[in-house]
Coordinates of C-alpha atoms and ligand atoms in Angstrom, one line a residue:
Chain M
M1 CA 0.0 0.0 0.0
E2 CA 2.7 2.4 1.1
V3 CA 4.7 1.4 -2.0
Y4 CA 1.9 2.4 -4.3
E5 CA 1.4 5.8 -2.7
H6 CA 5.1 6.3 -3.0
D7 CA 4.8 5.6 -6.7
R8 CA 2.0 7.9 -7.2
S9 CA 3.7 10.9 -5.6
N10 CA 6.7 10.1 -7.8
T11 CA 4.6 10.5 -10.9
M12 CA 3.2 13.7 -9.6
I13 CA 6.6 15.2 -8.9
K14 CA 7.7 13.9 -12.2
S15 CA 5.0 15.7 -14.2
V16 CA 5.4 18.9 -12.3
S17 CA 9.2 18.9 -13.0
S18 CA 8.7 18.1 -16.6
L19 CA 6.2 20.9 -17.1
R20 CA 8.8 23.1 -15.5
S21 CA 11.2 22.3 -18.3
L22 CA 8.6 23.2 -20.9
A23 CA 7.5 26.5 -19.4
P24 CA 10.7 28.6 -20.1
V25 CA 10.6 27.6 -23.7
L26 CA 7.0 28.5 -24.1
I27 CA 7.6 31.9 -22.4
V28 CA 10.6 32.6 -24.7
L29 CA 8.5 31.7 -27.8
L30 CA 5.6 33.8 -26.6
L31 CA 8.0 36.8 -26.3
L32 CA 9.5 36.0 -29.7
A33 CA 6.0 36.0 -31.2
L34 CA 5.6 39.6 -30.0
V35 CA 8.7 40.8 -32.0
P36 CA 6.7 41.9 -35.1
L37 CA 4.9 44.5 -32.9
F38 CA 8.2 46.4 -32.7
S39 CA 8.3 46.7 -36.5
P40 CA 11.7 45.1 -36.9
S41 CA 13.7 45.4 -40.2
N42 CA 13.2 42.9 -43.0
R43 CA 16.8 41.9 -42.6
F44 CA 16.1 41.0 -39.0
L45 CA 13.0 39.1 -39.8
S46 CA 14.7 37.1 -42.5
L47 CA 17.5 36.1 -40.2
A48 CA 14.9 35.2 -37.5
I49 CA 12.9 33.1 -40.0
S50 CA 16.0 31.1 -41.1
A51 CA 17.0 30.6 -37.5
G52 CA 13.5 29.4 -36.7
I53 CA 13.5 27.0 -39.6
N54 CA 16.8 25.6 -38.4
I55 CA 15.5 25.3 -34.9
I56 CA 12.7 23.0 -36.1
A57 CA 15.3 20.6 -37.4
L58 CA 17.4 21.1 -34.3
Y59 CA 14.5 19.8 -32.1
G60 CA 14.7 16.6 -34.1
L61 CA 18.4 16.5 -33.7
S62 CA 18.0 17.0 -29.9
V63 CA 16.0 13.7 -29.8
L64 CA 18.7 12.0 -31.9
F65 CA 21.8 13.4 -30.4
G66 CA 20.7 14.6 -26.9
Q67 CA 18.6 11.6 -26.0
T68 CA 20.0 8.7 -28.0
G69 CA 23.6 10.0 -28.3
I70 CA 23.8 9.6 -32.1
L71 CA 25.3 12.4 -34.1
S72 CA 24.2 13.0 -37.7
M73 CA 26.5 14.9 -40.0
G74 CA 24.1 14.7 -42.9
H75 CA 21.0 16.1 -41.5
A76 CA 20.7 18.9 -44.0
A77 CA 20.1 16.2 -46.6
L78 CA 16.9 15.3 -44.8
V79 CA 15.9 18.9 -44.7
G80 CA 16.5 18.8 -48.4
V81 CA 14.2 15.9 -48.9
G82 CA 11.4 17.9 -47.2
A83 CA 12.2 21.0 -49.3
Y84 CA 12.3 19.1 -52.6
T85 CA 9.1 17.2 -51.7
A86 CA 7.3 20.5 -51.2
A87 CA 8.7 22.0 -54.4
L88 CA 7.8 19.0 -56.5
L89 CA 4.3 18.6 -55.0
A90 CA 3.7 22.3 -55.8
R91 CA 5.1 22.1 -59.4
D92 CA 3.7 18.7 -60.5
F93 CA 0.5 18.3 -58.5
D94 CA -0.4 21.9 -57.6
I95 CA -0.4 20.7 -53.9
G96 CA 0.1 23.5 -51.4
F97 CA 1.9 24.0 -48.1
W98 CA -0.5 22.3 -45.6
V99 CA -0.6 19.0 -47.4
S100 CA 3.1 19.2 -48.1
I101 CA 3.9 19.3 -44.4
P102 CA 2.8 15.7 -43.6
V103 CA 3.9 14.3 -47.0
A104 CA 7.4 15.8 -46.6
G105 CA 7.5 14.6 -43.0
I106 CA 6.8 11.1 -44.2
M107 CA 9.2 11.3 -47.2
A108 CA 12.0 12.4 -44.9
A109 CA 11.2 9.6 -42.5
I110 CA 11.4 7.1 -45.3
V111 CA 14.8 8.4 -46.5
A112 CA 16.0 8.4 -42.8
A113 CA 15.0 4.8 -42.6
I114 CA 16.8 4.0 -45.8
I115 CA 20.0 5.8 -44.5
G116 CA 19.5 4.5 -40.9
I117 CA 19.0 0.8 -41.5
P118 CA 22.4 0.1 -43.0
S119 CA 24.3 2.9 -41.2
L120 CA 23.1 2.1 -37.6
R121 CA 24.5 -1.4 -37.9
V122 CA 27.9 0.1 -37.5
S123 CA 28.9 1.8 -34.3
G124 CA 29.2 5.5 -33.3
H125 CA 32.0 7.0 -35.3
H126 CA 31.3 5.1 -38.4
F127 CA 27.7 6.2 -38.3
V128 CA 28.8 9.8 -38.3
I129 CA 30.8 9.1 -41.5
M130 CA 27.9 7.2 -43.1
T131 CA 25.5 10.1 -42.5
F132 CA 28.0 12.5 -44.0
A133 CA 28.4 10.2 -47.0
F134 CA 24.7 9.8 -47.5
G135 CA 24.3 13.6 -47.3
Q136 CA 26.8 14.0 -50.1
L137 CA 25.2 11.3 -52.1
L138 CA 21.8 13.0 -51.9
T139 CA 23.2 16.3 -53.3
I140 CA 24.8 14.3 -56.1
I141 CA 21.4 12.7 -56.9
L142 CA 19.7 16.0 -56.8
T143 CA 22.3 17.6 -59.0
N144 CA 22.0 14.8 -61.6
G145 CA 18.2 14.5 -61.5
G146 CA 17.8 16.4 -64.8
D147 CA 14.6 18.4 -65.3
F148 CA 12.9 16.5 -62.5
T149 CA 15.0 18.0 -59.7
G150 CA 16.1 21.0 -61.7
A151 CA 19.8 19.7 -61.6
A152 CA 22.4 22.1 -60.2
S153 CA 20.1 25.2 -60.5
G154 CA 17.4 23.6 -58.5
L155 CA 13.6 24.3 -58.3
D156 CA 11.4 27.3 -57.9
M157 CA 8.6 27.4 -55.4
G158 CA 5.6 29.0 -57.2
K159 CA 3.1 28.9 -54.5
P160 CA 2.6 31.1 -51.4
V161 CA 1.6 29.8 -48.0
T162 CA -2.1 30.5 -47.5
M163 CA -4.2 30.1 -44.4
F164 CA -8.0 30.6 -44.2
G165 CA -7.7 32.3 -47.6
A166 CA -5.1 34.8 -46.4
D167 CA -1.7 35.0 -47.9
L168 CA 1.1 34.5 -45.3
D169 CA 3.9 35.7 -47.6
A170 CA 4.6 39.0 -45.9
L171 CA 7.6 38.6 -43.7
P172 CA 5.9 39.4 -40.3
R173 CA 3.2 36.8 -41.1
F174 CA 5.7 34.2 -42.3
Y175 CA 7.7 34.9 -39.1
L176 CA 4.7 34.1 -36.9
L177 CA 4.1 30.9 -38.9
V178 CA 7.6 29.8 -38.2
V179 CA 7.3 30.6 -34.5
A180 CA 4.2 28.5 -34.4
F181 CA 6.0 25.6 -36.0
V182 CA 9.0 26.0 -33.6
T183 CA 6.5 25.8 -30.8
V184 CA 4.9 22.6 -32.1
S185 CA 8.4 21.1 -32.6
A186 CA 9.5 22.1 -29.1
V187 CA 6.4 20.6 -27.5
A188 CA 6.8 17.4 -29.6
S189 CA 10.4 17.1 -28.6
W190 CA 9.4 17.7 -25.0
A191 CA 6.7 15.1 -25.1
I192 CA 9.2 12.5 -26.6
I193 CA 11.8 13.3 -23.9
H194 CA 9.4 12.9 -21.1
S195 CA 7.7 9.7 -22.3
S196 CA 8.9 6.2 -21.5
Y197 CA 10.1 6.1 -25.1
G198 CA 12.5 9.0 -24.4
R199 CA 13.7 7.2 -21.3
T200 CA 14.4 4.1 -23.4
L201 CA 16.5 6.3 -25.8
R202 CA 18.4 7.7 -22.9
A203 CA 19.1 4.2 -21.6
I204 CA 20.6 3.4 -25.0
R205 CA 22.7 6.6 -24.9
E206 CA 24.0 5.7 -21.4
N207 CA 24.8 2.0 -21.9
E208 CA 24.0 0.0 -25.0
K209 CA 25.2 -3.3 -23.6
L210 CA 23.1 -3.0 -20.5
A211 CA 20.1 -1.7 -22.4
A212 CA 20.2 -4.9 -24.6
A213 CA 20.5 -7.1 -21.5
L214 CA 17.3 -5.6 -20.2
G215 CA 15.4 -6.4 -23.3
I216 CA 15.7 -3.2 -25.3
D217 CA 16.1 -3.7 -29.1
V218 CA 19.0 -1.2 -29.4
G219 CA 19.2 -1.2 -33.2
R220 CA 15.5 -0.8 -33.8
H221 CA 15.3 2.1 -31.4
K222 CA 18.3 3.9 -32.9
I223 CA 16.8 3.7 -36.3
G224 CA 13.5 4.8 -34.8
A225 CA 15.1 7.9 -33.3
F226 CA 16.8 8.7 -36.6
I227 CA 13.4 8.4 -38.3
V228 CA 11.8 10.7 -35.7
S229 CA 14.5 13.3 -36.2
G230 CA 13.9 13.0 -40.0
V231 CA 10.3 14.0 -39.6
F232 CA 11.4 17.3 -37.9
A233 CA 13.9 17.8 -40.7
G234 CA 11.3 17.2 -43.4
V235 CA 8.9 19.8 -41.9
S236 CA 11.7 22.3 -41.6
G237 CA 12.5 21.7 -45.3
V238 CA 9.0 22.6 -46.4
L239 CA 9.2 25.9 -44.6
L240 CA 12.5 26.6 -46.1
A241 CA 11.3 26.0 -49.6
Y242 CA 8.3 28.3 -49.1
F243 CA 10.5 30.9 -47.5
L244 CA 13.4 30.9 -50.0
R245 CA 11.1 30.4 -53.0
H246 CA 14.1 28.7 -54.7
I247 CA 16.0 25.7 -53.6
S248 CA 19.2 24.1 -55.0
P249 CA 21.3 21.1 -54.0
G250 CA 24.1 23.1 -52.5
Q251 CA 21.8 24.3 -49.7
F252 CA 21.6 20.7 -48.4
A253 CA 25.2 19.6 -48.7
S254 CA 27.9 19.2 -46.1
F255 CA 28.2 22.8 -44.8
P256 CA 24.6 23.2 -43.8
S257 CA 24.8 19.8 -42.1
I258 CA 27.8 20.8 -40.2
Y259 CA 26.1 24.1 -39.2
L260 CA 23.1 22.1 -37.8
A261 CA 25.4 19.9 -35.8
L262 CA 27.3 23.0 -34.6
M263 CA 24.0 24.7 -33.5
V264 CA 22.9 21.7 -31.5
M265 CA 26.2 21.3 -29.8
I266 CA 26.6 25.0 -29.0
G267 CA 23.1 25.3 -27.6
G268 CA 23.2 21.9 -26.0
A269 CA 21.0 19.0 -27.1
R270 CA 19.7 17.6 -23.8
L271 CA 17.8 20.6 -22.4
L272 CA 14.7 22.0 -24.2
L273 CA 16.1 25.5 -24.4
G274 CA 19.3 24.2 -26.1
P275 CA 18.1 24.1 -29.7
L276 CA 16.5 27.5 -29.4
A277 CA 19.7 29.0 -28.0
G278 CA 21.9 27.3 -30.5
G279 CA 19.8 28.3 -33.5
I280 CA 19.6 31.9 -32.4
L281 CA 23.2 32.3 -31.4
V282 CA 24.7 30.7 -34.5
S283 CA 22.3 32.7 -36.8
F284 CA 22.6 36.1 -35.2
L285 CA 26.2 36.2 -33.8
P286 CA 27.9 37.0 -37.2
E287 CA 25.2 39.7 -37.8
V288 CA 25.6 41.2 -34.3
L289 CA 29.4 41.2 -34.6
N290 CA 29.2 42.4 -38.2
L291 CA 31.4 39.6 -39.6
D292 CA 32.0 38.5 -43.2
P293 CA 31.4 34.8 -44.1
V294 CA 35.0 33.8 -43.7
Q295 CA 35.3 35.5 -40.3
S296 CA 32.1 33.9 -39.1
R297 CA 33.3 30.5 -40.1
I298 CA 36.4 31.1 -38.0
L299 CA 34.2 32.3 -35.2
Y300 CA 32.1 29.2 -35.4
G301 CA 35.1 27.0 -35.3
A302 CA 36.5 28.8 -32.3
C303 CA 33.0 28.6 -30.6
L304 CA 32.7 24.9 -31.2
I305 CA 36.1 24.2 -29.7
A306 CA 35.4 26.4 -26.7
V307 CA 32.0 24.7 -26.2
I308 CA 33.4 21.2 -26.5
L309 CA 36.2 22.0 -24.0
F310 CA 34.4 24.1 -21.5
L311 CA 30.6 23.5 -21.9
P312 CA 30.3 19.9 -23.1
N313 CA 26.6 20.0 -22.6
G314 CA 26.1 23.3 -24.4
V315 CA 25.6 26.9 -23.5
I316 CA 22.2 26.5 -21.7
A317 CA 23.4 23.6 -19.5
G318 CA 26.6 25.6 -18.8
I319 CA 24.6 28.6 -17.6
A320 CA 22.3 26.3 -15.5
D321 CA 25.4 24.7 -13.9
G322 CA 27.0 28.1 -13.3
W323 CA 23.7 29.2 -11.6
T324 CA 23.5 26.1 -9.4
W325 CA 27.2 26.6 -8.4
L326 CA 26.6 30.3 -7.5
V327 CA 23.5 29.4 -5.4
R328 CA 25.4 26.6 -3.7
M329 CA 28.4 28.9 -3.0
S330 CA 26.3 31.6 -1.6
K331 CA 24.5 29.1 0.7
R332 CA 27.7 27.4 1.7
R333 CA 29.6 30.4 2.9
P334 CA 27.5 31.2 6.0
A335 CA 27.1 27.5 6.6
A336 CA 30.8 26.9 6.5
G337 CA 31.3 29.8 8.9
N338 CA 29.0 28.2 11.3
V339 CA 30.7 24.9 11.1
S340 CA 34.1 26.4 11.8
E341 CA 32.7 28.4 14.7
V342 CA 31.1 25.2 16.2
G343 CA 34.5 23.6 15.7
R344 CA 36.0 26.3 17.9
Chain B
M1 CA 17.0 -33.4 -11.5
N2 CA 15.5 -31.1 -14.0
A3 CA 17.8 -29.1 -16.2
I4 CA 16.4 -25.6 -16.8
L5 CA 19.4 -24.5 -18.9
D6 CA 21.3 -27.2 -20.8
I7 CA 24.6 -26.3 -22.4
K8 CA 26.1 -28.9 -24.8
G9 CA 29.5 -28.9 -26.4
L10 CA 29.8 -25.1 -26.3
R11 CA 32.9 -23.7 -28.1
K12 CA 34.0 -20.1 -28.6
H13 CA 37.1 -19.0 -30.5
F14 CA 38.3 -15.4 -30.6
G15 CA 40.6 -15.5 -33.5
G16 CA 43.3 -17.9 -32.4
V17 CA 42.2 -17.9 -28.8
T18 CA 40.0 -20.8 -27.7
A19 CA 38.0 -19.3 -24.8
L20 CA 35.7 -22.3 -24.6
S21 CA 36.6 -25.7 -25.9
G22 CA 33.4 -27.7 -25.8
V23 CA 31.7 -27.2 -22.4
D24 CA 28.8 -29.2 -21.2
L25 CA 26.9 -27.7 -18.3
A26 CA 23.4 -28.2 -16.9
I27 CA 21.8 -25.7 -14.5
N28 CA 19.0 -27.4 -12.5
E29 CA 15.8 -25.8 -11.5
G30 CA 15.9 -24.3 -8.1
E31 CA 19.7 -24.6 -7.5
I32 CA 22.5 -22.1 -6.9
L33 CA 25.3 -23.4 -9.1
G34 CA 28.8 -22.0 -8.8
V35 CA 31.3 -21.6 -11.6
V36 CA 34.9 -21.1 -10.6
G37 CA 38.2 -21.1 -12.4
P38 CA 41.4 -19.1 -12.8
N39 CA 41.4 -15.8 -14.6
G40 CA 41.0 -16.2 -18.3
S41 CA 39.5 -19.7 -18.0
G42 CA 36.4 -18.7 -19.9
K43 CA 33.8 -18.1 -17.2
T44 CA 32.6 -14.7 -18.5
T45 CA 32.7 -16.0 -22.1
L46 CA 30.4 -18.9 -21.0
F47 CA 27.9 -16.3 -19.9
N48 CA 28.4 -14.1 -22.9
V49 CA 27.7 -16.9 -25.3
V50 CA 24.6 -18.0 -23.4
T51 CA 23.2 -14.4 -23.2
G52 CA 23.8 -13.6 -26.9
V53 CA 26.6 -11.1 -26.3
H54 CA 28.8 -13.3 -28.4
K55 CA 27.7 -16.0 -30.9
P56 CA 29.1 -19.4 -30.1
T57 CA 31.5 -21.1 -32.6
A58 CA 29.8 -24.4 -32.0
G59 CA 27.5 -26.1 -29.5
T60 CA 23.9 -25.7 -28.3
V61 CA 22.1 -23.9 -25.5
T62 CA 18.7 -25.3 -24.6
W63 CA 16.4 -23.3 -22.3
K64 CA 13.4 -25.1 -20.9
G65 CA 13.5 -27.5 -23.8
K66 CA 13.8 -24.8 -26.4
D67 CA 16.9 -24.2 -28.5
I68 CA 18.1 -20.6 -27.9
T69 CA 21.7 -20.9 -29.3
G70 CA 22.9 -17.6 -30.5
I71 CA 19.7 -15.6 -30.0
P72 CA 20.2 -11.8 -29.9
A73 CA 21.1 -10.3 -26.5
N74 CA 17.9 -8.3 -26.2
Q75 CA 15.7 -11.4 -26.5
I76 CA 17.4 -13.2 -23.5
S77 CA 15.6 -11.3 -20.8
G78 CA 12.3 -11.8 -22.6
N79 CA 12.9 -15.5 -22.3
G80 CA 13.3 -15.2 -18.5
I81 CA 17.1 -15.2 -18.2
G82 CA 18.5 -12.2 -16.3
Y83 CA 22.2 -11.4 -15.9
T84 CA 24.6 -9.0 -14.3
F85 CA 28.0 -8.0 -15.7
Q86 CA 31.4 -8.6 -14.2
Q87 CA 32.0 -4.8 -14.6
A88 CA 29.2 -3.3 -12.4
M89 CA 27.1 -1.1 -14.6
A90 CA 24.0 1.0 -14.7
F91 CA 22.7 4.0 -16.7
P92 CA 24.9 6.6 -15.0
G93 CA 23.1 9.7 -16.1
L94 CA 19.7 8.5 -15.0
T95 CA 18.3 8.3 -11.5
V96 CA 18.3 5.0 -9.7
L97 CA 14.5 4.8 -9.9
E98 CA 14.6 5.5 -13.7
N99 CA 17.2 2.8 -14.1
V100 CA 14.8 0.2 -12.5
Q101 CA 11.8 1.6 -14.4
I102 CA 13.5 1.0 -17.7
A103 CA 14.4 -2.5 -16.7
T104 CA 10.8 -3.3 -15.6
E105 CA 9.3 -1.7 -18.8
H106 CA 11.0 -3.9 -21.3
S107 CA 10.7 -7.3 -19.7
A108 CA 8.6 -9.3 -22.1
A109 CA 8.8 -12.1 -19.5
S110 CA 6.2 -10.3 -17.5
T111 CA 4.2 -13.5 -18.0
R112 CA 5.5 -14.2 -14.6
T113 CA 2.6 -12.6 -12.7
D114 CA 3.5 -14.2 -9.4
F115 CA 6.8 -12.3 -9.2
A116 CA 7.8 -11.3 -5.7
W117 CA 9.0 -7.8 -6.5
P118 CA 6.5 -6.4 -9.0
T119 CA 7.3 -2.7 -8.9
P120 CA 10.5 -0.6 -9.1
A121 CA 9.9 0.5 -5.5
A122 CA 9.7 -3.1 -4.3
L123 CA 12.9 -4.0 -6.1
L124 CA 14.8 -1.1 -4.6
D125 CA 13.4 -2.0 -1.2
F126 CA 14.5 -5.6 -1.6
V127 CA 18.1 -4.8 -2.5
G128 CA 18.2 -2.1 0.1
I129 CA 18.8 1.1 -1.9
S130 CA 15.4 2.8 -1.7
G131 CA 17.0 5.7 0.0
L132 CA 19.1 6.4 -3.2
A133 CA 16.1 6.3 -5.6
R134 CA 16.5 10.0 -6.6
E135 CA 20.2 9.9 -7.0
K136 CA 21.9 9.7 -10.3
A137 CA 23.3 6.2 -10.7
G138 CA 26.6 7.6 -11.7
I139 CA 27.4 8.9 -8.2
L140 CA 26.5 5.7 -6.4
P141 CA 29.2 4.1 -4.2
F142 CA 30.5 0.9 -5.7
G143 CA 28.6 -1.4 -3.4
S144 CA 25.3 0.3 -4.1
L145 CA 26.0 0.1 -7.9
R146 CA 26.4 -3.7 -7.6
L147 CA 23.1 -3.8 -5.8
L148 CA 21.4 -1.7 -8.4
G149 CA 22.8 -4.0 -11.1
L150 CA 21.1 -6.9 -9.2
A151 CA 17.9 -5.0 -9.0
L152 CA 18.0 -4.3 -12.8
A153 CA 18.5 -8.0 -13.6
L154 CA 15.7 -8.9 -11.2
A155 CA 13.4 -6.3 -12.8
T156 CA 13.2 -8.4 -15.9
R157 CA 11.4 -11.1 -13.9
P158 CA 13.9 -13.9 -14.6
S159 CA 13.5 -17.6 -13.7
L160 CA 17.3 -17.9 -14.0
L161 CA 19.9 -15.3 -12.9
L162 CA 23.5 -15.4 -14.2
L163 CA 25.7 -13.4 -11.8
D164 CA 29.3 -12.7 -13.0
E165 CA 31.5 -12.0 -9.9
P166 CA 28.7 -10.2 -8.1
A167 CA 30.8 -9.7 -5.0
A168 CA 33.9 -8.4 -6.7
G169 CA 35.0 -5.1 -5.1
L170 CA 32.5 -5.4 -2.2
N171 CA 33.6 -5.3 1.5
D172 CA 32.8 -8.1 3.9
R173 CA 29.6 -6.5 5.1
E174 CA 28.3 -5.8 1.6
T175 CA 29.3 -9.4 0.6
A176 CA 27.3 -10.8 3.5
A177 CA 24.3 -8.7 2.5
L178 CA 24.6 -9.9 -1.1
V179 CA 24.7 -13.6 0.0
G180 CA 21.6 -13.0 2.0
L181 CA 19.8 -11.7 -1.1
V182 CA 21.0 -14.4 -3.4
Q183 CA 20.1 -17.2 -1.0
Q184 CA 16.4 -16.1 -1.2
F185 CA 16.1 -16.5 -5.0
P186 CA 15.4 -20.3 -5.3
A187 CA 12.4 -19.9 -2.9
H188 CA 11.0 -17.3 -5.3
G189 CA 11.4 -19.5 -8.4
I190 CA 14.7 -18.1 -9.5
S191 CA 17.6 -20.5 -10.2
V192 CA 21.0 -19.0 -10.0
C193 CA 24.4 -19.6 -11.7
V194 CA 27.1 -17.5 -10.0
I195 CA 30.7 -16.9 -11.0
D196 CA 33.2 -15.9 -8.4
H197 CA 36.8 -16.4 -7.2
D198 CA 36.0 -16.2 -3.6
M199 CA 35.8 -19.8 -2.4
K200 CA 34.4 -18.8 1.0
L201 CA 31.6 -17.0 -0.7
M202 CA 31.0 -20.0 -3.1
Q203 CA 30.9 -22.4 -0.2
M204 CA 28.2 -20.3 1.5
L205 CA 26.1 -20.0 -1.6
C206 CA 26.5 -23.2 -3.7
K207 CA 25.8 -26.8 -3.0
R208 CA 27.2 -27.6 -6.5
L209 CA 30.3 -26.3 -8.2
A210 CA 31.7 -26.5 -11.7
V211 CA 35.3 -25.7 -12.4
L212 CA 36.7 -24.3 -15.7
D213 CA 40.3 -24.3 -16.7
F214 CA 41.6 -23.2 -20.2
G215 CA 38.0 -23.2 -21.5
A216 CA 37.3 -26.8 -20.5
K217 CA 35.2 -28.1 -17.6
I218 CA 37.5 -30.1 -15.3
A219 CA 35.2 -30.8 -12.4
D220 CA 31.4 -30.6 -11.6
G221 CA 29.7 -31.9 -8.5
P222 CA 28.9 -31.3 -4.8
T223 CA 30.9 -28.3 -3.5
A224 CA 32.8 -30.3 -0.9
D225 CA 33.9 -33.0 -3.4
V226 CA 35.0 -30.6 -6.0
L227 CA 37.1 -28.7 -3.5
H228 CA 39.0 -31.9 -2.8
D229 CA 39.3 -33.0 -6.4
K230 CA 42.9 -33.7 -7.4
K231 CA 42.7 -31.8 -10.7
V232 CA 41.1 -28.8 -9.1
L233 CA 43.7 -28.7 -6.4
E234 CA 46.4 -28.7 -9.1
V235 CA 44.8 -25.8 -11.0
Y236 CA 44.7 -23.8 -7.8
L237 CA 48.1 -24.9 -6.4
G238 CA 49.4 -21.9 -4.7
G239 CA 46.2 -20.1 -5.5
E240 CA 43.3 -19.1 -3.3
L241 CA 42.5 -22.6 -2.1
Ligands
LIG1 N1 35.8 -10.2 -26.7 C1 36.9 -10.9 -26.7 N2 37.8 -10.8 -27.7 C2 38.9 -11.6 -27.7 N3 39.3 -12.4 -26.7 C3 38.4 -12.5 -25.6 C4 37.2 -11.8 -25.6 N4 36.6 -12.1 -24.4 C5 37.4 -13.0 -23.8 N5 38.5 -13.3 -24.5 C6 39.5 -14.2 -24.2 O1 38.9 -15.4 -23.8 C7 39.6 -16.0 -22.7 C8 38.6 -16.2 -21.6 O2 38.2 -14.9 -21.0 P1 37.1 -14.8 -19.9 O3 35.9 -15.5 -20.4 O4 36.9 -13.3 -19.7 O5 37.7 -15.4 -18.7 P2 37.3 -15.3 -17.1 O6 35.9 -14.7 -17.0 O7 37.2 -16.8 -16.7 O8 38.3 -14.6 -16.4 C9 40.7 -15.1 -22.3 O9 41.9 -15.6 -22.9 C10 40.3 -13.8 -22.9 O10 41.4 -13.0 -23.3
LIG2 MG1 35.4 -13.0 -16.1

């Protein structure tokens, strides 16, 4: 009897603490949704939209990397699958944004499965190389797809995003659309992290051998996590195609993939605020510091090294740890004084 | 006697190394069987081959009359065989409670409805680490980590537990507590096969002992007889015996 009561209070504490991790993200996103009220420049809104589109993919990477411990270096290719799906649906079937979203999600999931099933049979480091290779392969396929994929020059997106008959093309409206999709992604990622499925993924991250001994099908769940992250990437790709109005293979090659990995590492993959912080920092830092592309690449490199060395769990986790440390120090000081006085 | 697990002619080669050279071993229902042998004699490999960590080079493993030779590691617990590793391990970044929750969730062997410790809380209580439920497993002292490992294996509701040096690294008090736990298993329908070097521990736990040397079984019988066997004494000459 007592045991059961103990269990119930556990679940209650659990759900309160998991809500606590969602709240800051929702508050930040609510504040970000207010940005258009301050009539920001088009340049600012464009940057914010690209950052947001990346953040959607980052929430998928946070399930893959943060929870399962698998790093993908070809993730932009899955974003590309979503973008090309949207562009082809619009061109060949006159199908618009809202139908493209689920179709692109499914397409990216299928491609993730095709990449994941052979790749995840090999262990950690090899998987990173495999995803990188598949990413390259996809750009080669797109470049050589003739008229169907538009070859090296890519595809145009002829349609606007419409909602209830209204056109969402104006930047402030498109920005709000992206914020809404970021919110859905964050909530979806949160729901996965706090489900028993998320716990299973963390078990695999922590100790594969033990996970298998306890009955977890490690291979199947790794592929599953990769597919889940693919869905986020596919959705992100649709938004990208509708935002840029023109897509080409180079946008989904190795550099964008590396940027995604960089963002998730800089922000931190395990905490819900991580992807948001990583996406915003990496997108806005060069702008704020007024750097040219070469300088910003150098800065990214330096940032990545600094983060890996000093904040292995990302900026947000670093700040949280720093805060806990400060609180503990400020509590300990008087306490330590007491102890030494008692000692005397 | 009724063999619950029947190992026949089990061989395992690692490249040129013969870790097991055709071992026959039967684990009977309701017993605590001890497996001893010098370092490198193939004890851990025996468990690894049975539990699907490694595929055997030759031989068969029969579990309750069913051939389970070379089945994948993640299907072993579902068949009702739980095991602990020689290197104590857990999921370090998760809390002790989460560790056990994961272990209970994935046991397809939950067909055992009569199980004595049905919840994570009951399991932690049984091994005596309830007080640490909220701690991250990574900060547990070594003795508690071993106990958590035992709770994880138990959480899969096994009818056979394979324990690889469960007392290694434990102090006398912790070892005594562990013996107290393991001795309760047969009464709860859990047969045990335990590997250890510590002969005092083995004498306390096991009525029957099997001895491995260079990947071959050189003795198998009542503990007292095996400890006086000439071949066994030779193997352990100058050793712990
Ligand atoms: N994964 C492996 N790869 C290569 N050789 C191994 C492996 N596991 C065990 N061995 C070898 O098999 C032999 C038996 O090892 P092991 O079963 O660990 O012995 P024990 O547990 O009795 O100390 C040793 O010679 C060891 O080096
Ligand atoms: Mg061993």
